[in-house]
Coordinates of C-alpha atoms (C1' of nucleotides) in Angstrom, one line a residue:
Chain A
M827 CA 0.0 0.0 0.1
N828 CA 1.1 3.6 -0.3
I829 CA 1.3 6.2 2.1
A830 CA -2.1 8.2 0.5
D831 CA -4.1 4.7 0.9
F832 CA -3.0 4.5 3.7
L833 CA -4.2 8.0 5.1
I834 CA -7.6 7.8 3.4
T835 CA -8.4 5.0 5.1
Y836 CA -8.2 6.7 8.3
V837 CA -9.6 10.2 7.8
S838 CA -11.0 11.6 4.5
F839 CA -8.7 14.6 3.0
S840 CA -9.6 16.7 -0.3
H841 CA -7.7 16.2 -3.3
D842 CA -5.4 19.0 -2.9
E843 CA -4.9 18.6 0.9
L844 CA -3.6 15.3 -0.1
N845 CA -1.1 16.7 -2.6
D846 CA 0.1 18.9 -0.1
I847 CA 0.6 16.8 2.6
L848 CA 2.5 14.2 0.4
S849 CA 4.9 16.9 -0.6
H850 CA 6.2 17.0 2.6
F851 CA 7.5 13.4 2.5
E852 CA 10.7 12.0 1.1
K853 CA 11.3 8.6 -0.3
E854 CA 14.0 6.7 0.8
Q855 CA 15.8 3.3 0.3
V856 CA 17.6 2.0 3.3
Q857 CA 19.9 -0.7 3.7
K858 CA 19.9 -3.7 6.2
N859 CA 20.7 -3.2 9.6
K860 CA 20.7 1.0 9.3
L861 CA 20.1 2.5 12.5
L862 CA 18.0 5.5 12.1
V863 CA 17.7 6.0 15.5
K864 CA 19.7 5.9 18.6
Q865 CA 19.0 5.7 22.3
G866 CA 19.8 8.6 23.9
Q867 CA 19.0 10.6 20.4
V868 CA 16.2 12.9 19.7
C869 CA 14.3 10.9 16.7
R870 CA 13.6 13.8 14.4
T871 CA 12.0 11.9 11.5
L872 CA 8.5 10.0 11.4
Y873 CA 8.8 7.3 9.1
F874 CA 6.4 5.0 7.0
V875 CA 7.3 1.6 6.0
E876 CA 6.3 0.8 2.2
K877 CA 8.2 -2.0 1.8
G878 CA 10.2 -3.9 4.5
I879 CA 10.8 -4.5 8.3
G880 CA 11.9 -2.3 10.8
R881 CA 12.4 -2.7 15.0
S882 CA 13.0 -1.0 17.8
Y883 CA 15.0 -2.2 20.7
Y884 CA 16.5 -1.0 23.8
L885 CA 19.6 -2.5 25.9
K886 CA 19.3 -3.9 29.4
E887 CA 21.4 -3.2 31.6
D888 CA 23.6 -6.6 31.2
G889 CA 24.1 -5.2 27.5
K890 CA 21.3 -7.5 26.1
E891 CA 18.9 -6.3 23.3
I892 CA 15.4 -6.5 24.0
T893 CA 13.0 -6.1 21.2
Q894 CA 10.3 -3.4 21.9
W895 CA 8.5 -3.5 18.7
F896 CA 8.5 -4.6 15.1
F897 CA 7.4 -2.7 12.3
G898 CA 6.3 -4.1 9.0
E899 CA 4.6 -2.9 5.6
D900 CA 2.1 -0.1 6.0
V901 CA 2.8 1.1 9.4
F902 CA 4.4 4.2 10.7
M903 CA 7.2 3.5 12.2
A904 CA 9.5 5.9 15.3
S905 CA 10.5 6.4 18.5
A906 CA 6.8 7.1 19.4
D907 CA 7.4 9.3 22.5
S908 CA 10.8 10.7 21.2
F909 CA 9.4 11.8 17.9
F910 CA 5.8 13.7 19.4
N911 CA 7.7 15.2 22.5
Q912 CA 11.1 15.7 21.1
S913 CA 12.9 14.4 23.9
P914 CA 15.6 11.9 24.2
S915 CA 14.9 8.4 22.8
D916 CA 14.5 5.3 25.0
Y917 CA 15.2 3.1 21.9
Y918 CA 16.9 2.5 19.0
V919 CA 15.3 2.0 15.7
E920 CA 16.8 -0.2 13.1
I921 CA 15.9 -1.7 9.5
L922 CA 16.2 -5.5 9.4
E923 CA 15.9 -5.8 5.7
E924 CA 16.3 -3.3 2.5
S925 CA 13.7 -1.0 2.7
V926 CA 11.4 1.8 1.0
L927 CA 10.5 4.6 3.7
Y928 CA 8.7 7.6 3.3
C929 CA 9.9 10.2 5.6
I930 CA 9.0 13.0 7.3
S931 CA 10.1 15.6 9.3
Y932 CA 9.4 16.7 13.1
E933 CA 8.7 20.3 11.9
K934 CA 7.2 19.4 8.8
M935 CA 4.7 17.0 10.6
E936 CA 3.8 19.7 13.2
L937 CA 3.3 21.8 10.5
L938 CA 0.8 19.5 9.0
L939 CA -0.6 19.2 12.3
A940 CA -1.2 22.8 13.0
K941 CA -2.7 23.6 9.1
Y942 CA -5.0 20.6 8.6
H943 CA -7.7 19.7 11.4
Q944 CA -8.1 16.4 9.5
M945 CA -4.5 15.6 10.1
E946 CA -4.4 15.9 13.6
K947 CA -7.5 13.5 13.7
F948 CA -5.4 11.1 11.7
A949 CA -2.9 11.5 14.1
R950 CA -5.2 11.1 17.3
L951 CA -6.7 8.0 15.1
L952 CA -2.6 6.2 14.4
V953 CA -1.7 6.8 18.1
T954 CA -5.2 5.2 19.6
Q955 CA -4.3 2.4 17.3
M956 CA -0.9 1.8 18.2
L957 CA -2.2 2.3 21.7
T958 CA -4.5 -1.0 21.4
K959 CA -1.7 -3.0 20.1
V960 CA 0.5 -2.3 22.9
V961 CA -2.3 -3.3 25.5
Q962 CA -3.1 -6.5 23.4
K963 CA 0.7 -7.1 23.6
L964 CA 0.7 -6.4 27.2
N965 CA -2.4 -9.0 28.0
A966 CA -0.2 -11.5 25.9
I967 CA 3.0 -11.1 27.8
Q968 CA 1.3 -10.7 31.3
F969 CA -0.5 -14.2 31.7
Q970 CA 0.3 -16.5 28.7
T971 CA 2.7 -19.2 28.6
A972 CA 5.5 -19.3 26.2
K973 CA 3.8 -21.0 23.6
E974 CA 1.2 -19.0 23.7
R975 CA 2.9 -15.9 23.2
Y976 CA 4.2 -17.0 20.3
D977 CA 0.7 -17.9 18.9
Y978 CA 0.1 -14.0 19.9
M979 CA 3.3 -13.3 17.8
T980 CA 2.4 -14.9 14.4
S981 CA -0.6 -13.7 14.6
E982 CA 0.1 -10.2 15.2
F983 CA 2.8 -10.6 12.5
P984 CA 1.8 -12.9 10.1
N985 CA 4.5 -11.4 7.8
I986 CA 7.4 -10.9 10.2
S987 CA 7.5 -14.0 12.1
H988 CA 9.6 -15.8 9.8
R989 CA 11.4 -13.3 8.4
V990 CA 13.6 -12.0 11.6
A991 CA 16.4 -13.6 13.8
L992 CA 14.8 -16.0 16.4
G993 CA 16.5 -13.8 19.0
H994 CA 14.8 -10.6 18.2
I995 CA 11.4 -12.3 18.6
A996 CA 12.4 -14.2 21.8
S997 CA 13.3 -10.9 23.4
Y998 CA 10.0 -9.4 22.0
L999 CA 7.9 -11.9 23.8
G1000 CA 10.0 -11.5 27.3
M1001 CA 11.3 -15.3 26.8
T1002 CA 15.0 -16.6 25.9
Q1003 CA 16.0 -18.0 22.4
E1004 CA 16.6 -21.0 24.2
T1005 CA 13.0 -21.2 25.2
L1006 CA 11.3 -20.0 22.1
S1007 CA 13.6 -22.4 19.5
R1008 CA 11.6 -25.1 22.1
V1009 CA 8.5 -23.7 22.1
R1010 CA 8.5 -23.8 18.0
K1011 CA 9.5 -27.4 17.4
E1012 CA 6.2 -27.9 19.4
Chain B
M407 CA -7.1 20.2 40.3
N408 CA -10.0 21.1 37.9
I409 CA -10.6 19.8 34.9
A410 CA -10.2 23.3 33.1
D411 CA -6.6 23.3 34.6
F412 CA -5.8 20.1 33.3
L413 CA -6.9 20.4 29.6
I414 CA -4.8 24.0 29.8
T415 CA -1.5 22.2 30.6
Y416 CA -2.2 20.3 27.6
V417 CA -3.0 23.2 24.9
S418 CA -3.9 26.6 25.0
F419 CA -7.9 27.2 24.6
S420 CA -9.0 30.9 24.6
H421 CA -11.8 32.0 27.1
D422 CA -15.0 31.2 25.0
E423 CA -13.8 28.0 23.5
L424 CA -12.9 26.8 27.4
N425 CA -16.5 27.6 28.8
D426 CA -18.2 25.9 26.0
I427 CA -16.1 23.0 26.2
L428 CA -16.9 22.6 30.0
S429 CA -20.3 23.0 29.4
H430 CA -20.7 19.7 27.7
F431 CA -19.1 17.4 31.0
E432 CA -21.4 16.9 33.8
K433 CA -20.1 16.4 37.3
E434 CA -21.0 13.1 38.9
Q435 CA -20.7 11.9 42.7
V436 CA -20.0 8.1 42.4
Q437 CA -20.3 5.7 44.9
K438 CA -17.6 2.6 45.8
N439 CA -17.8 -0.4 44.2
K440 CA -20.2 1.2 40.9
L441 CA -19.5 -0.7 37.9
L442 CA -19.2 2.4 35.2
V443 CA -18.6 0.1 32.4
K444 CA -19.0 -3.8 31.8
Q445 CA -17.4 -6.2 29.3
G446 CA -19.1 -6.8 26.2
Q447 CA -21.0 -3.4 26.4
V448 CA -19.7 -0.1 24.6
C449 CA -18.3 2.2 26.8
R450 CA -20.5 5.8 26.0
T451 CA -18.8 7.9 28.4
L452 CA -15.3 9.5 29.1
Y453 CA -14.7 10.5 32.5
F454 CA -12.3 12.7 34.3
V455 CA -11.4 11.8 37.8
E456 CA -11.2 14.7 39.9
K457 CA -11.5 12.7 43.3
G458 CA -11.1 9.3 44.2
I459 CA -10.1 6.2 42.1
G460 CA -11.0 3.6 39.5
R461 CA -9.5 0.7 37.6
S462 CA -10.3 -1.4 34.6
Y463 CA -10.0 -5.2 34.8
Y464 CA -11.4 -8.3 32.7
L465 CA -12.3 -11.6 33.5
K466 CA -9.4 -14.5 32.9
E467 CA -10.8 -18.0 31.5
D468 CA -10.7 -19.2 35.0
G469 CA -12.8 -16.3 36.1
K470 CA -10.1 -14.4 37.9
E471 CA -9.9 -10.6 37.8
I472 CA -7.2 -9.0 35.9
T473 CA -6.9 -5.6 36.9
Q474 CA -5.8 -3.7 33.9
W475 CA -5.1 -0.4 34.5
F476 CA -6.0 2.1 37.8
F477 CA -7.3 5.5 37.3
G478 CA -6.2 8.1 40.3
E479 CA -6.9 11.9 40.5
D480 CA -6.6 14.0 37.6
V481 CA -7.0 11.6 34.6
F482 CA -9.4 10.5 32.2
M483 CA -10.8 7.0 32.5
A484 CA -12.8 4.9 30.1
S485 CA -12.3 1.8 28.6
A486 CA -10.5 3.7 25.8
D487 CA -10.5 1.4 22.7
S488 CA -14.2 0.9 23.4
F489 CA -15.2 4.4 23.9
F490 CA -12.9 5.7 20.8
N491 CA -14.1 2.8 18.4
Q492 CA -17.8 2.5 19.8
S493 CA -16.8 -1.4 19.9
P494 CA -17.7 -3.8 22.7
S495 CA -15.0 -3.2 25.6
D496 CA -12.9 -6.0 27.0
Y497 CA -13.2 -4.3 30.3
Y498 CA -15.1 -3.6 33.1
V499 CA -14.4 0.1 34.5
E500 CA -15.1 0.1 38.2
I501 CA -15.2 2.7 41.2
L502 CA -13.0 1.8 44.3
E503 CA -13.4 4.7 46.5
E504 CA -16.4 7.5 46.5
S505 CA -15.4 9.6 43.6
V506 CA -15.8 12.9 41.8
L507 CA -16.5 12.5 38.4
Y508 CA -16.6 14.8 35.3
C509 CA -18.7 13.0 32.5
I510 CA -18.7 13.5 28.5
S511 CA -20.8 11.3 26.0
Y512 CA -19.3 10.1 23.0
E513 CA -21.9 12.0 20.8
K514 CA -20.4 15.4 22.7
M515 CA -16.8 14.7 22.8
E516 CA -16.8 13.9 18.9
L517 CA -18.9 17.3 18.4
L518 CA -16.1 19.0 20.6
L519 CA -13.3 16.8 18.5
A520 CA -14.8 18.2 15.0
K521 CA -15.8 21.8 16.5
Y522 CA -12.3 22.5 17.8
H523 CA -8.8 21.9 16.5
Q524 CA -7.3 22.2 19.3
M525 CA -9.4 19.4 21.1
E526 CA -8.3 17.0 18.6
K527 CA -4.6 17.9 19.3
F528 CA -5.7 17.6 23.4
A529 CA -6.9 14.3 22.5
R530 CA -3.8 13.0 20.6
L531 CA -1.2 14.2 23.2
L532 CA -3.6 12.5 25.5
V533 CA -3.9 9.2 24.0
T534 CA -0.1 9.9 23.2
Q535 CA 0.6 9.8 26.8
M536 CA -1.5 7.0 27.5
L537 CA 0.6 5.0 25.1
T538 CA 3.9 6.1 27.0
K539 CA 2.3 4.8 30.0
V540 CA 1.4 1.6 29.0
V541 CA 4.8 1.1 26.9
Q542 CA 6.4 1.4 30.5
K543 CA 4.2 -0.6 32.4
L544 CA 5.1 -3.3 29.6
N545 CA 9.0 -3.0 30.0
A546 CA 8.4 -3.1 33.8
I547 CA 6.4 -6.2 33.6
Q548 CA 7.9 -7.8 30.9
F549 CA 11.6 -8.4 32.5
Q550 CA 11.4 -7.6 36.0
T551 CA 11.4 -9.4 39.1
A552 CA 8.1 -9.4 41.5
K553 CA 10.1 -6.8 43.8
E554 CA 10.9 -4.3 40.5
R555 CA 7.9 -4.3 39.4
Y556 CA 6.2 -3.9 42.8
D557 CA 8.5 -0.7 42.9
Y558 CA 7.1 0.6 39.5
M559 CA 4.1 0.6 40.9
T560 CA 4.6 2.4 43.9
S561 CA 6.5 5.2 41.9
E562 CA 4.1 5.4 38.8
F563 CA 0.7 5.1 41.3
P564 CA 2.1 6.5 44.8
N565 CA -1.3 7.9 45.7
I566 CA -2.9 4.7 44.7
S567 CA -0.9 1.8 46.0
H568 CA -2.0 2.0 50.0
R569 CA -5.7 2.7 49.0
V570 CA -6.5 -0.3 47.1
A571 CA -6.8 -4.3 47.9
L572 CA -3.4 -6.1 47.5
G573 CA -5.0 -8.5 44.8
H574 CA -6.3 -5.4 42.4
I575 CA -2.4 -4.8 42.6
A576 CA -1.1 -8.3 42.7
S577 CA -3.1 -9.0 39.2
Y578 CA -2.0 -5.6 37.7
L579 CA 1.2 -6.6 37.8
G580 CA 1.0 -10.1 36.9
M581 CA 1.8 -12.3 40.0
T582 CA -0.3 -13.9 42.7
Q583 CA -1.5 -12.0 45.9
E584 CA 0.5 -14.4 47.5
T585 CA 3.6 -13.3 45.9
L586 CA 3.0 -9.6 46.3
S587 CA 2.1 -10.1 50.1
R588 CA 5.5 -11.6 50.3
V589 CA 7.2 -9.0 48.9
R590 CA 5.9 -5.9 50.3
K591 CA 7.4 -7.5 53.9
E592 CA 10.6 -7.2 52.0
Chain C
dC439 C1' -18.8 -7.4 71.9
dC440 C1' -19.9 -10.9 68.4
dT441 C1' -20.8 -13.0 64.3
dA442 C1' -19.8 -13.2 59.3
dC443 C1' -17.4 -12.3 55.5
dT444 C1' -13.3 -10.5 53.1
dT445 C1' -8.4 -10.0 52.5
dT446 C1' -3.6 -10.9 53.7
dT447 C1' -0.2 -14.1 55.6
dT448 C1' 2.2 -17.9 56.2
dG449 C1' 4.1 -22.7 54.9
dA450 C1' 4.9 -26.5 52.0
dT451 C1' 5.7 -28.2 47.5
dA452 C1' 5.6 -28.1 42.0
dT453 C1' 6.9 -26.2 37.8
dA454 C1' 7.5 -23.0 33.7
dG455 C1' 11.1 -20.9 31.8
dG456 C1' 15.7 -19.1 33.0
dT457 C1' 21.0 -19.9 32.3
dC458 C1' 25.2 -22.1 31.4
dA459 C1' 27.8 -24.6 28.3
dA460 C1' 28.2 -26.8 24.1
dA461 C1' 27.4 -29.0 19.4
dA462 C1' 25.0 -28.3 15.3
dG463 C1' 23.6 -25.5 11.3
dG464 C1' 23.6 -21.2 8.0
dA465 C1' 25.5 -17.5 5.8
dA466 C1' 29.1 -14.9 3.0
dG467 C1' 33.7 -14.0 1.7
dT468 C1' 38.1 -15.2 0.2
Chain D
dA746 C1' 35.3 -25.9 -0.9
dC747 C1' 37.4 -23.7 3.3
dT748 C1' 37.6 -20.5 7.1
dT749 C1' 35.4 -17.1 10.0
dC750 C1' 31.3 -15.6 12.2
dC751 C1' 26.6 -15.8 13.6
dT752 C1' 22.5 -18.2 14.9
dT753 C1' 20.0 -22.0 16.4
dT754 C1' 19.1 -26.2 18.8
dT755 C1' 20.1 -29.6 22.3
dG756 C1' 21.1 -31.2 27.1
dA757 C1' 21.5 -30.5 32.2
dC758 C1' 20.4 -28.3 35.7
dC759 C1' 18.9 -24.2 39.2
dT760 C1' 15.5 -20.4 40.4
dA761 C1' 11.5 -17.3 41.3
dT762 C1' 7.3 -17.7 41.1
dA763 C1' 2.7 -20.2 41.0
dT764 C1' -0.5 -23.4 43.2
dC765 C1' -2.9 -25.2 47.3
dA766 C1' -4.4 -25.0 51.9
dA767 C1' -4.7 -23.2 56.0
dA768 C1' -4.4 -19.8 59.6
dA769 C1' -4.3 -14.9 60.9
dA770 C1' -5.8 -10.3 60.4
dG771 C1' -9.2 -6.8 59.6
dT772 C1' -13.8 -4.8 58.2
dA773 C1' -19.1 -4.3 58.8
dG774 C1' -23.5 -5.2 60.6
dG775 C1' -26.9 -6.4 64.3

DNA sequence: CCTACTTTTTGATATAGGTCAAAAGGAAGT
DNA sequence: ACTTCCTTTTGACCTATATCAAAAAGTAGG
């Protein structure tokens, strides 16, 4: 899906509005393993993933990487808190496959949010949806067995669970790699 | 804090706008143990807690209540997903102490969101903040010991952790009552 | 103050999943 | 095809927390 189609599934924009909004985004091709945001940095850009996969992760005290979220096709990606508050990010944002992204700076996004009431509504709906998904993950993580959590993963991210490293998924689900490996072979 | 003060800490409203917005809310006094929303029902009202405490919870298959969130003074309370999408709620919303609430119906809220660009912005910021808090809880729950989770609780809800039943807190933190009891006495 | 009911604490035992270590399997470059 | 590096699997053992059960402490109404 392209970004225009994505926008209009949430709210309606006039033809001119839509063109104006789209003109603020830039297309970018990004290579595997590229870090878009580092922990401690302010996330200055919001990305729409047209093709590819990204993830956000943080480092535990012992240095282990904990995957916080996966971003597949047709989602907006950023260190959300850092972007919207322009505060230091708690997360790294990394590209896991060669990807096609549409990028918009914080300043341009603020401008669009202020210019178009509908854009503000779009942003609200988008954040609401993210909230729903995080709550779903929380419920899955909090009271389910390793097996059930893996099932949640495969249903929530059907296109992603076979494309990324086992260790990334394990930390996303709050279990060790070894446990996930054992779960996977039933 | 009253609701007007709360609103203007997020965005600026003109005097007239603010009065119009406030006129859409109704004050309500609610008794302990009152259920405001039931699982399966559509949540038709958004509440601002001026005084008191509420919680949302759901029932696991085995019938156990799992507290999903606590709502203390100066926060908006609802079954968020159900309210914003007008879909059946996954949660009960219950009042835990005699409380003073300001209430607004979905229809009136939609009207305000459509009428005032700033109201839409307010809603976005509010949801963004909720997202941040849910993510924080997720990180706390996912990789921390029972003791650390309890510390998260007391720092996140300092005014609440001594006012509600142990069992409610335990299920909120994803542990049994017995474990929390043992954790509490160090 | 007594009774009934609810919540919290304490104790004993069981278990899912963690940790540590090493082997096996894959992918990439020369 | 060989080497190096990284990821996944397998095995043995261990620990934090769950479960079950019962005692103790708190709370509310008569």
